[in-house]
Structures are given as structure tokens and as C-alpha cells.
CSV table of C-alpha atoms and ligand atoms in Angstrom, one decimal:
chain,number,residue,atom,x,y,z
A,12,MET,CA,17.7,17.4,6.3
A,13,ASN,CA,17.1,14.0,8.1
A,14,VAL,CA,13.5,12.8,8.0
A,15,LEU,CA,12.3,9.9,10.2
A,16,ILE,CA,9.4,8.0,8.7
A,17,ILE,CA,7.1,6.1,11.1
A,18,ASN,CA,4.5,3.5,10.1
A,19,THR,CA,2.7,2.2,13.2
A,20,GLY,CA,0.5,-0.9,12.8
A,21,SER,CA,-1.6,-2.5,15.5
A,22,SER,CA,1.3,-4.7,16.7
A,23,SER,CA,4.2,-3.4,14.7
A,24,LEU,CA,6.3,-0.2,14.2
A,25,LYS,CA,8.3,0.3,11.0
A,26,TYR,CA,10.7,3.2,10.6
A,27,GLN,CA,13.2,4.5,8.2
A,28,LEU,CA,15.6,7.5,8.5
A,29,PHE,CA,16.5,9.4,5.3
A,30,ASN,CA,19.1,12.0,4.6
A,31,MET,CA,16.9,13.9,2.1
A,32,ASP,CA,19.8,16.0,0.9
A,33,ASN,CA,20.9,12.9,-1.1
A,34,GLN,CA,17.8,10.6,-0.5
A,35,SER,CA,20.0,8.0,1.2
A,36,VAL,CA,18.8,5.7,4.0
A,37,LEU,CA,20.7,6.2,7.2
A,38,ALA,CA,18.9,3.7,9.3
A,39,GLY,CA,15.7,1.7,9.5
A,40,GLY,CA,14.0,-1.3,11.0
A,41,VAL,CA,10.9,-2.8,12.4
A,42,VAL,CA,9.5,-3.7,15.8
A,43,GLU,CA,7.2,-6.7,15.6
A,44,ARG,CA,4.9,-8.5,18.0
A,45,ILE,CA,4.3,-5.5,20.2
A,46,GLY,CA,2.2,-6.6,23.2
A,47,GLU,CA,3.0,-10.3,22.8
A,48,THR,CA,5.2,-12.3,25.2
A,49,GLN,CA,8.3,-11.7,23.1
A,50,GLY,CA,8.7,-8.7,20.9
A,51,ILE,CA,11.4,-8.5,18.2
A,52,LEU,CA,13.3,-5.4,17.1
A,53,THR,CA,15.4,-5.5,14.0
A,54,HIS,CA,17.5,-2.4,13.4
A,55,LYS,CA,19.8,-1.6,10.5
A,56,ASP,CA,22.2,1.3,10.4
A,57,PHE,CA,23.8,2.3,7.1
A,58,SER,CA,25.5,5.5,8.2
A,59,MET,CA,29.1,4.0,8.3
A,60,GLY,CA,28.9,3.0,4.7
A,61,LYS,CA,28.0,-0.6,5.5
A,62,GLU,CA,25.0,-2.3,7.1
A,63,GLN,CA,25.2,-2.8,10.9
A,64,LYS,CA,22.4,-4.9,12.2
A,65,THR,CA,21.0,-5.1,15.7
A,66,LYS,CA,18.4,-7.6,16.8
A,67,LYS,CA,16.7,-7.6,20.1
A,68,THR,CA,14.1,-10.1,21.4
A,69,GLN,CA,12.4,-9.1,24.6
A,70,PRO,CA,8.9,-8.3,25.9
A,71,ILE,CA,7.8,-5.0,24.2
A,72,PRO,CA,4.5,-4.4,26.0
A,73,ASN,CA,3.4,-1.3,24.0
A,74,HIS,CA,4.2,1.1,21.2
A,75,LYS,CA,5.8,3.5,23.7
A,76,GLU,CA,8.4,0.9,24.7
A,77,ALA,CA,8.9,0.2,21.0
A,78,MET,CA,9.5,3.9,20.2
A,79,LEU,CA,11.9,4.2,23.1
A,80,LEU,CA,14.0,1.3,21.9
A,81,VAL,CA,14.1,2.7,18.4
A,82,ALA,CA,15.0,6.2,19.6
A,83,ASP,CA,17.8,4.7,21.6
A,84,LEU,CA,19.3,3.0,18.5
A,85,ILE,CA,19.0,6.1,16.2
A,86,THR,CA,22.2,8.0,16.7
A,87,GLN,CA,21.6,10.6,14.0
A,88,GLU,CA,20.0,14.1,14.4
A,89,ILE,CA,16.3,14.1,13.4
A,90,ASP,CA,15.0,17.3,11.7
A,91,ALA,CA,11.4,16.2,10.9
A,92,VAL,CA,9.1,13.2,11.2
A,93,GLY,CA,6.8,11.9,8.5
A,94,HIS,CA,3.9,9.6,9.5
A,95,ARG,CA,2.0,7.1,7.4
A,96,VAL,CA,-1.6,7.5,8.3
A,97,VAL,CA,-4.0,5.1,6.6
A,98,GLN,CA,-7.4,6.9,6.5
A,99,GLY,CA,-7.6,10.6,5.9
A,100,GLY,CA,-11.2,10.5,4.8
A,101,GLU,CA,-12.3,13.5,2.8
A,102,ALA,CA,-10.7,15.9,5.2
A,103,PHE,CA,-7.2,15.5,3.8
A,104,LYS,CA,-6.5,16.0,0.1
A,105,ALA,CA,-2.7,16.2,0.6
A,106,ALA,CA,0.0,15.6,3.1
A,107,THR,CA,-0.4,17.9,6.1
A,108,ARG,CA,1.7,19.3,8.9
A,109,ILE,CA,0.4,17.9,12.2
A,110,ASN,CA,-1.2,20.1,14.8
A,111,GLU,CA,-4.0,19.6,17.3
A,112,ALA,CA,-6.7,20.1,14.7
A,113,VAL,CA,-5.1,17.6,12.4
A,114,LYS,CA,-4.9,15.0,15.2
A,115,ASN,CA,-8.6,15.6,16.0
A,116,ALA,CA,-9.5,15.1,12.3
A,117,ILE,CA,-7.5,11.9,12.1
A,118,GLN,CA,-9.3,10.7,15.3
A,119,ALA,CA,-12.6,11.6,13.7
A,120,ASN,CA,-11.8,9.1,10.9
A,121,ASN,CA,-11.1,6.3,13.4
A,122,PRO,CA,-14.5,4.6,12.7
A,123,LEU,CA,-13.5,4.3,9.0
A,124,ALA,CA,-10.2,2.6,9.9
A,125,PRO,CA,-10.5,1.1,13.4
A,126,LEU,CA,-7.5,-1.1,13.1
A,127,HIS,CA,-5.2,1.5,11.5
A,128,ASN,CA,-5.8,5.1,12.5
A,129,PRO,CA,-5.6,4.5,16.3
A,130,PRO,CA,-2.1,3.1,16.2
A,131,ASN,CA,-1.1,5.8,13.7
A,132,LEU,CA,-2.2,8.4,16.2
A,133,ILE,CA,-0.3,6.7,19.0
A,134,GLY,CA,2.8,6.9,16.8
A,135,ILE,CA,2.3,10.6,16.2
A,136,GLN,CA,1.8,11.3,19.9
A,137,LEU,CA,4.9,9.3,20.9
A,138,ALA,CA,7.0,11.1,18.2
A,139,GLU,CA,5.9,14.5,19.5
A,140,ASP,CA,6.9,13.5,23.0
A,141,LEU,CA,10.3,12.0,21.9
A,142,PHE,CA,11.3,14.7,19.4
A,143,PRO,CA,9.8,17.9,20.9
A,144,GLY,CA,9.8,20.9,18.6
A,145,LYS,CA,10.5,18.8,15.5
A,146,PRO,CA,7.8,19.3,12.8
A,147,GLN,CA,5.6,16.3,12.1
A,148,VAL,CA,3.8,15.6,8.9
A,149,ALA,CA,1.0,13.1,8.1
A,150,VAL,CA,0.9,11.5,4.7
A,151,PHE,CA,-2.4,9.6,4.1
A,152,ASP,CA,-2.9,6.4,2.1
A,153,THR,CA,-6.1,7.9,0.9
A,154,ASN,CA,-4.6,11.3,-0.3
A,155,PHE,CA,-3.8,10.2,-3.9
A,156,HIS,CA,-7.4,8.9,-4.4
A,157,GLN,CA,-9.1,12.2,-3.5
A,158,THR,CA,-9.2,13.1,-7.2
A,159,ILE,CA,-11.6,10.2,-8.0
A,160,PRO,CA,-14.9,11.7,-9.2
A,161,PRO,CA,-18.2,11.0,-7.4
A,162,LYS,CA,-19.5,8.8,-10.2
A,163,ALA,CA,-16.6,6.4,-9.4
A,164,PHE,CA,-16.4,6.8,-5.6
A,165,LEU,CA,-20.1,6.5,-4.7
A,166,TYR,CA,-21.8,3.2,-4.1
A,167,ALA,CA,-25.3,2.9,-5.5
A,168,LEU,CA,-26.8,3.0,-2.0
A,169,PRO,CA,-29.3,5.6,-0.6
A,170,TYR,CA,-27.4,8.8,-1.1
A,171,GLU,CA,-27.8,9.8,2.6
A,172,TYR,CA,-25.5,6.8,3.5
A,173,TYR,CA,-22.7,8.8,2.0
A,174,THR,CA,-23.7,12.1,3.6
A,175,ASP,CA,-24.6,10.6,7.0
A,176,TYR,CA,-22.2,7.7,7.3
A,177,LYS,CA,-19.4,8.7,4.9
A,178,ILE,CA,-19.9,5.5,3.0
A,179,ARG,CA,-17.9,5.8,-0.3
A,180,LYS,CA,-14.8,4.5,-2.0
A,181,TYR,CA,-11.6,5.9,-0.4
A,182,GLY,CA,-8.9,3.7,-1.8
A,183,PHE,CA,-5.6,2.7,-0.2
A,184,HIS,CA,-1.9,2.2,-1.1
A,185,GLY,CA,-2.1,5.8,-2.5
A,186,THR,CA,1.5,6.6,-1.5
A,187,SER,CA,2.7,3.6,-3.5
A,188,HIS,CA,0.6,4.3,-6.6
A,189,LYS,CA,1.7,7.9,-6.5
A,190,TYR,CA,5.4,6.9,-6.1
A,191,VAL,CA,5.4,4.4,-9.0
A,192,ALA,CA,3.3,6.6,-11.3
A,193,ASN,CA,5.7,9.5,-10.8
A,194,LYS,CA,8.8,7.3,-11.1
A,195,THR,CA,7.4,5.6,-14.3
A,196,ALA,CA,6.6,9.0,-15.9
A,197,GLN,CA,10.1,10.1,-15.1
A,198,LEU,CA,11.6,6.9,-16.6
A,199,MET,CA,9.5,7.5,-19.7
A,200,GLY,CA,11.0,11.0,-20.0
A,201,LYS,CA,7.7,12.6,-19.3
A,202,ASN,CA,6.0,14.6,-16.5
A,203,PRO,CA,3.3,12.7,-14.5
A,204,GLY,CA,0.7,15.1,-16.1
A,205,GLU,CA,1.6,13.9,-19.6
A,206,VAL,CA,0.8,10.1,-19.2
A,207,ASN,CA,-2.1,7.8,-18.5
A,208,LEU,CA,-1.1,4.8,-16.4
A,209,ILE,CA,-2.7,1.7,-14.8
A,210,THR,CA,-0.7,1.0,-11.7
A,211,LEU,CA,-0.9,-2.5,-10.1
A,212,HIS,CA,0.2,-2.7,-6.5
A,213,LEU,CA,0.2,-6.5,-5.9
A,214,GLY,CA,1.5,-7.5,-2.5
A,215,ASN,CA,-0.3,-9.2,0.4
A,216,GLY,CA,-2.9,-6.5,-0.2
A,217,CYS,CA,-3.6,-5.7,-3.8
A,218,SER,CA,-5.0,-2.6,-5.5
A,219,ILE,CA,-5.1,-1.3,-9.0
A,220,CYS,CA,-5.4,2.3,-10.1
A,221,ALA,CA,-6.5,4.2,-13.2
A,222,ILE,CA,-4.4,7.4,-13.4
A,223,LYS,CA,-5.1,10.1,-16.0
A,224,GLN,CA,-2.4,12.7,-16.4
A,225,GLY,CA,-1.2,12.2,-12.9
A,226,GLU,CA,-4.6,12.2,-11.2
A,227,CYS,CA,-6.3,9.1,-9.9
A,228,GLN,CA,-9.6,8.4,-11.6
A,229,ASP,CA,-10.5,5.1,-10.0
A,230,THR,CA,-9.1,2.4,-7.8
A,231,SER,CA,-10.0,-1.2,-6.9
A,232,MET,CA,-10.1,-0.9,-3.1
A,233,GLY,CA,-13.1,0.7,-1.7
A,234,MET,CA,-14.4,2.1,1.6
A,235,THR,CA,-12.1,-0.5,3.2
A,236,PRO,CA,-9.0,-2.4,1.9
A,237,LEU,CA,-11.2,-5.5,1.6
A,238,ALA,CA,-12.5,-4.6,-1.9
A,239,GLY,CA,-11.2,-5.1,-5.4
A,240,VAL,CA,-9.1,-8.0,-6.6
A,241,MET,CA,-8.7,-11.1,-4.5
A,242,MET,CA,-5.6,-10.9,-2.3
A,243,GLY,CA,-3.4,-13.1,-0.1
A,244,THR,CA,-6.1,-13.7,2.5
A,245,ARG,CA,-8.8,-11.1,1.6
A,246,SER,CA,-11.8,-11.9,-0.6
A,247,GLY,CA,-11.9,-8.8,-2.8
A,248,ASP,CA,-15.2,-8.0,-4.5
A,249,LEU,CA,-18.1,-10.1,-3.6
A,250,ASP,CA,-21.9,-10.2,-4.3
A,251,PRO,CA,-23.0,-8.2,-1.2
A,252,ALA,CA,-25.8,-10.6,-0.6
A,253,ILE,CA,-23.3,-13.3,0.4
A,254,PHE,CA,-22.8,-11.7,3.7
A,255,GLY,CA,-26.4,-12.0,4.9
A,256,TYR,CA,-26.7,-15.5,3.3
A,257,LEU,CA,-23.7,-16.7,5.4
A,258,MET,CA,-25.2,-15.2,8.5
A,259,ASP,CA,-28.5,-16.9,7.9
A,260,ASN,CA,-27.2,-20.3,6.9
A,261,THR,CA,-24.0,-20.9,8.8
A,262,GLY,CA,-24.7,-19.5,12.3
A,263,MET,CA,-21.5,-17.4,12.0
A,264,THR,CA,-21.6,-14.0,13.6
A,265,GLN,CA,-20.8,-10.7,11.8
A,266,MET,CA,-17.4,-10.7,13.4
A,267,GLU,CA,-16.7,-14.3,12.4
A,268,ILE,CA,-17.7,-13.6,8.8
A,269,ASP,CA,-15.5,-10.5,8.8
A,270,GLU,CA,-12.6,-12.6,10.0
A,271,VAL,CA,-13.2,-15.1,7.2
A,272,LEU,CA,-13.4,-12.3,4.5
A,273,ASN,CA,-10.2,-10.6,5.8
A,274,LYS,CA,-8.0,-13.5,6.9
A,275,LYS,CA,-9.3,-16.8,5.4
A,276,SER,CA,-10.3,-15.9,1.9
A,277,GLY,CA,-8.5,-14.8,-1.3
A,278,LEU,CA,-5.7,-17.1,-2.4
A,279,ALA,CA,-5.6,-18.7,1.0
A,280,GLY,CA,-9.4,-19.4,0.8
A,281,ILE,CA,-9.1,-21.2,-2.5
A,282,CYS,CA,-5.9,-23.2,-1.9
A,283,GLY,CA,-4.9,-22.9,1.8
A,284,LEU,CA,-1.8,-20.8,1.0
A,285,ASN,CA,-1.4,-17.1,0.7
A,286,ASP,CA,2.2,-16.7,-0.4
A,287,LEU,CA,2.5,-17.0,-4.2
A,288,ARG,CA,6.0,-18.6,-4.0
A,289,ASP,CA,4.4,-21.5,-2.0
A,290,ILE,CA,1.4,-21.6,-4.3
A,291,HIS,CA,3.5,-21.9,-7.5
A,292,ALA,CA,5.5,-24.7,-5.9
A,293,ARG,CA,2.3,-26.5,-5.1
A,294,ALA,CA,0.9,-25.8,-8.5
A,295,SER,CA,4.0,-27.2,-10.2
A,296,GLN,CA,3.2,-30.5,-8.4
A,297,GLY,CA,-0.2,-30.5,-10.1
A,298,ASP,CA,-2.2,-29.3,-7.1
A,299,LYS,CA,-5.6,-28.3,-8.7
A,300,LEU,CA,-6.6,-25.8,-6.2
A,301,ALA,CA,-3.2,-24.0,-6.2
A,302,ILE,CA,-3.5,-23.8,-10.0
A,303,LEU,CA,-7.1,-22.5,-9.7
A,304,ALA,CA,-6.1,-19.9,-7.2
A,305,VAL,CA,-3.4,-18.5,-9.6
A,306,GLU,CA,-5.9,-18.6,-12.5
A,307,MET,CA,-8.5,-16.7,-10.5
A,308,PHE,CA,-6.0,-14.1,-9.3
A,309,ALA,CA,-4.7,-13.4,-12.8
A,310,TYR,CA,-8.2,-13.3,-14.3
A,311,GLN,CA,-9.4,-10.7,-11.8
A,312,ILE,CA,-6.3,-8.6,-12.4
A,313,LYS,CA,-7.0,-8.8,-16.2
A,314,LYS,CA,-10.6,-7.7,-15.7
A,315,TYR,CA,-9.5,-4.6,-13.9
A,316,ILE,CA,-6.9,-3.8,-16.6
A,317,GLY,CA,-9.7,-4.0,-19.2
A,318,ALA,CA,-12.0,-1.9,-17.1
A,319,TYR,CA,-9.4,0.8,-16.4
A,320,ALA,CA,-8.3,0.9,-20.0
A,321,ALA,CA,-11.9,1.7,-20.8
A,322,VAL,CA,-12.0,4.4,-18.0
A,323,LEU,CA,-8.8,6.0,-19.3
A,324,GLY,CA,-9.5,5.7,-23.1
A,325,HIS,CA,-5.9,6.0,-23.9
A,326,VAL,CA,-3.2,4.1,-21.8
A,327,ASP,CA,0.5,4.8,-22.1
A,328,GLY,CA,1.7,2.3,-19.5
A,329,LEU,CA,1.0,-0.5,-17.1
A,330,VAL,CA,3.1,-0.5,-13.9
A,331,PHE,CA,3.5,-3.6,-11.7
A,332,THR,CA,4.8,-3.1,-8.2
A,333,ALA,CA,5.0,-4.6,-4.6
A,334,GLY,CA,6.0,-8.2,-3.7
A,335,VAL,CA,4.0,-10.0,-6.3
A,336,GLY,CA,4.0,-7.3,-9.0
A,337,GLU,CA,7.8,-6.9,-8.8
A,338,ASN,CA,8.7,-10.6,-8.5
A,339,ASP,CA,6.1,-12.8,-9.9
A,340,GLU,CA,6.6,-13.3,-13.7
A,341,ILE,CA,3.9,-16.1,-13.8
A,342,VAL,CA,1.1,-13.8,-12.5
A,343,ARG,CA,2.2,-10.9,-14.8
A,344,ALA,CA,2.3,-13.2,-17.8
A,345,LYS,CA,-1.1,-14.8,-17.1
A,346,ALA,CA,-2.8,-11.4,-16.3
A,347,LEU,CA,-1.5,-9.9,-19.6
A,348,ALA,CA,-2.1,-13.0,-21.8
A,349,GLY,CA,-4.4,-12.4,-24.7
A,350,LEU,CA,-4.4,-8.6,-24.3
A,351,SER,CA,-2.7,-7.9,-27.7
A,352,VAL,CA,-6.2,-6.7,-28.8
A,353,PHE,CA,-5.6,-3.8,-26.3
A,354,GLY,CA,-2.1,-3.2,-27.6
A,355,ILE,CA,-0.4,-5.0,-24.7
A,356,GLU,CA,2.3,-7.6,-25.4
A,357,ILE,CA,5.0,-8.7,-23.1
A,358,ASP,CA,8.5,-10.0,-24.0
A,359,PRO,CA,8.8,-13.4,-22.2
A,360,ASP,CA,12.5,-13.1,-21.7
A,361,LYS,CA,12.3,-9.6,-20.2
A,362,ASN,CA,9.4,-10.7,-18.1
A,363,ASN,CA,11.3,-13.7,-16.8
A,364,LYS,CA,14.4,-11.8,-15.8
A,365,ARG,CA,14.7,-10.9,-12.1
A,366,SER,CA,16.1,-7.6,-11.2
A,367,PRO,CA,15.7,-5.1,-8.3
A,368,ASP,CA,15.7,-2.2,-10.7
A,369,PRO,CA,12.9,-0.6,-12.6
A,370,ARG,CA,12.5,-2.1,-16.1
A,371,THR,CA,10.2,-2.6,-19.0
A,372,ILE,CA,8.9,-6.0,-19.9
A,373,HIS,CA,6.9,-5.2,-23.1
A,374,GLY,CA,7.6,-6.6,-26.5
A,375,SER,CA,8.8,-4.4,-29.4
A,376,ASN,CA,5.3,-4.4,-30.9
A,377,SER,CA,3.4,-3.5,-27.8
A,378,ARG,CA,1.6,-0.2,-28.1
A,379,ILE,CA,1.3,0.1,-24.4
A,380,GLN,CA,4.5,0.1,-22.3
A,381,VAL,CA,4.6,-2.4,-19.4
A,382,TRP,CA,6.9,-1.6,-16.5
A,383,VAL,CA,8.0,-3.3,-13.3
A,384,VAL,CA,8.9,-0.5,-10.8
A,385,PRO,CA,9.8,-1.3,-7.2
A,386,THR,CA,7.7,0.8,-4.8
A,387,ASN,CA,9.2,2.9,-2.1
A,388,GLU,CA,6.4,4.3,0.1
A,389,GLU,CA,8.8,5.5,2.8
A,390,LEU,CA,10.8,7.6,0.3
A,391,GLN,CA,7.5,9.0,-1.0
A,392,ILE,CA,6.4,9.9,2.5
A,393,ALA,CA,9.8,11.5,3.2
A,394,THR,CA,9.6,13.5,-0.1
A,395,GLU,CA,6.1,14.8,0.7
A,396,THR,CA,7.2,15.6,4.3
A,397,CYS,CA,9.9,17.8,2.8
A,398,GLN,CA,7.5,19.4,0.4
A,399,VAL,CA,5.0,20.2,3.2
A,400,LEU,CA,7.8,21.8,5.3
A,401,GLY,CA,9.4,23.7,2.4
A,402,SER,CA,13.0,24.6,2.8
A,403,ASN,CA,12.9,25.3,6.5
A,404,PRO,CA,11.9,22.3,8.4
A,405,THR,CA,12.4,23.9,11.8
A,406,SER,CA,10.0,26.8,11.2
B,22,ADP,P1,2.7,-6.3,1.9
B,22,ADP,O1,1.4,-6.0,1.3
B,22,ADP,O2,2.6,-7.0,3.2
B,22,ADP,O3,3.6,-5.1,2.0
B,22,ADP,P2,4.6,-7.3,-0.1
B,22,ADP,O4,4.4,-6.2,-1.1
B,22,ADP,O5,5.9,-7.4,0.6
B,22,ADP,O6,3.4,-7.3,0.9
B,22,ADP,O7,4.2,-8.7,-0.9
B,22,ADP,C1,4.3,-9.9,-0.2
B,22,ADP,C2,3.9,-11.0,-1.1
B,22,ADP,O8,4.7,-10.9,-2.3
B,22,ADP,C3,4.1,-12.4,-0.6
B,22,ADP,O9,3.1,-12.9,0.2
B,22,ADP,C4,4.3,-13.2,-1.8
B,22,ADP,O10,3.1,-13.7,-2.3
B,22,ADP,C5,4.8,-12.2,-2.8
B,22,ADP,N1,6.2,-12.4,-3.2
B,22,ADP,C6,7.3,-11.9,-2.6
B,22,ADP,N2,8.4,-12.3,-3.2
B,22,ADP,C7,8.0,-13.0,-4.3
B,22,ADP,C8,8.7,-13.8,-5.3
B,22,ADP,N3,10.0,-13.8,-5.4
B,22,ADP,N4,7.9,-14.5,-6.2
B,22,ADP,C9,6.6,-14.5,-6.1
B,22,ADP,N5,5.9,-13.8,-5.1
B,22,ADP,C10,6.6,-13.1,-4.2
């Protein structure tokens, strides 16, 4: 069964085609800068046993043109389409086959994810038009977090803000947390229901999850992906009074402050750079703000590990994933330094070794296992698409 995974952003479209009989990638790529003067399409086909790359630079005015270009390059039969949808709200506890009611429910969640859900819906509509009769499945970033109990997902605001305005923690990166949690349990020789894990998705966006016996108990992102640990350009958690204080004292509008919190804060806010490779290079030259940015980042990660260890009571493993989590031994070492009191000790040699494979980096005396497990959100979406459709995707 060939499953096409589509992830539509506001100006991009990422896709991957899997043969789910053997979980191999047949093709994949990305269309970037949709709507700008020059769009870029990068397509890779692996079906002939080796990578064949196609690159096109041309105006790509909208997502429809992008999808048409992609459909033209995919030569294989498509049996089903799985869509990444960012915000499922409380309506969706699990991946769901798409029909009119599901599309309406996704649209009803637009106010909660105004930058993400509308392009996701465009992707769904275009795939329905291009691949008529093929089943479509939505896999939501928020699904995995729907097991978080009210005591953890509610904000201490007037309760009717939750009932009237749906203000609560939803959490994001759920597909990634679920994938690495399942994979790590498997690598430990256990079922997901047998282990307690703290998963750390540290990329441009960062989120941390407390997972008890396969079920998410809490996560660092909130109603929006701005909350939690500081990120590449996002502030993470703040004193909520700062927002009004900035409005009163700087003359900035709400939109301008929003832009600062999302695009000019986090690591970039402290030292002017958001990519940790550049920040480490600067720090090694003695740049004080680059050093401070890394210290702050590692400190905030450490606090969440401590908090989630308390939430879980017993922790079997920590799992680092995504661009920073998989590749940045400095951040991992700093975040875990001094945690031997919790039973966490890393082996510096294992931590410093680079590898694209899942691996452990804990020392022989560590009570808690520490894993680095590359994430694969697309494969998780493809797997859930197959699960939703059962054995007969064309039914
Ligand atoms: P996204 O959230 O956009 O999917 P990724 O998971 O790809 O992000 O992570 C991107 C970030 O990962 C980069 O901004 C960079 O900080 C970090 N990163 C990637 N490779 C490395 C590396 N080799 N060493 C340190 N950090 C890295």
C-alpha cells in the first residue's frame, strides 16, 4: 500500500510517499516559497534503488500549483493520503478518516491555529481533487496530548474561558513524541504501556513531554506552540504581565509584540542567532551572549526534566530527538549535568559520538536510560493512516 504524506505550511508543502508494505520511502520533497516571486521545488525519487533529484525554480503562486507540480513528479500509484493537521482541538482524540464533517471540524479549529489549519485544509481539498476516490486521513499534532488530565491542561483563569473560548493547553509535536516514545519502548524491549518516558523534541520549535505507560500526562507547549522552553526564535514561558507592560511602555501594538515573541525571541533574542551550530561557533570565540543563550536553554530544559520526573514519579528513560536533540551533544550534556541525584548520568564518549541511528548515551551507573532517537513524523503519520484504514484502504 502506497501512502502519500502531505504537510502543508503557510508557504510550503512537504510530502513523502511510502510503500507501507516494507516502510520504504519511494519519493519525497518540499515546495518552498509558495506565493513569492520564485518558488523552489526539490523532489527526490528513490524507487530505482538510488536517489534521483529534481529541482525546479519558478514562480509557484499558490498551493494548487505546488500540488500539481508534485503530482506530476510522482510516478507511482497512490493508495491513500495522510495529512498532518496541526490543531485538532478536543474534537479529535485520534487520527481520523476525512469526510465533510471532519473538514468542518478542522475549520472550526482555525481560530486556535490561524497560521496552520487553513493551509492544512487547502492541502486536504487539493489532494481530494487530485486523487479522487483515494481515502484521506488526518493525523493531528494535538492527538497524542489528549490524554493530559484537566489539572495539567487548564490554565488558572476564570473557568468559563475554557468553556467559552477553548483556552487550555493542547500541546504540539504530538506525532513526533508518539513516534520516539514507541520506538524507544521497542528498543528497550518493552511495550509503550510498560515504560515512563520524558521525551524532548528540540528543534527550531521545542517541546518536552511526560509520558506515563504510553499516555501523555503533560507537555511544555500550551494553547499555542509559543509556550514552554525557549526556542530558536520563540520566547517560551513568560510572566504573562510582560505583554501588557510592553504595550504600555514601548508603544508596540499587539501584533508587533506577537511578532517579537514568535520571531525575535528565544535563542535569537538573547544572542542574535537561532541556529545552535552558529551559536556554539560564536560561544567558542568567547561571545558572552552566545554562551548565555546556551546556558539559558540548557537550564530551562533541565527544569522541565525535573518537573516531569516529579509528575511521573518513576522514569525509565529520557529521549532526545529533532535537530538539536539528535545532534547537539553540548546542549544534552549541559541539560543533564548535575542530575545524578535523579539517577541520570551520561557517558561523555557516547554522548559525543555522532550517528544517524538510535542509541543510548547514559553511563553504566545511570538508573535512568538516556536515548537519542531520530524522529520520523512522516512515517508515524503513514503508520496511523494505515491503522485508520485497516487492511483495505480502498473501502
Ligand atoms: P524544525 O523544528 O524546523 O523541524 P529541526 O528539528 O530540523 O527543526 O531542527 C533545526 C535546528 O536543529 C537548527 O536550527 C539547529 O539549531 C539544530 N541543529 C541541526 N543540526 C545540528 C547540529 N549538527 N548540531 C547542533 N544543532 C543542530
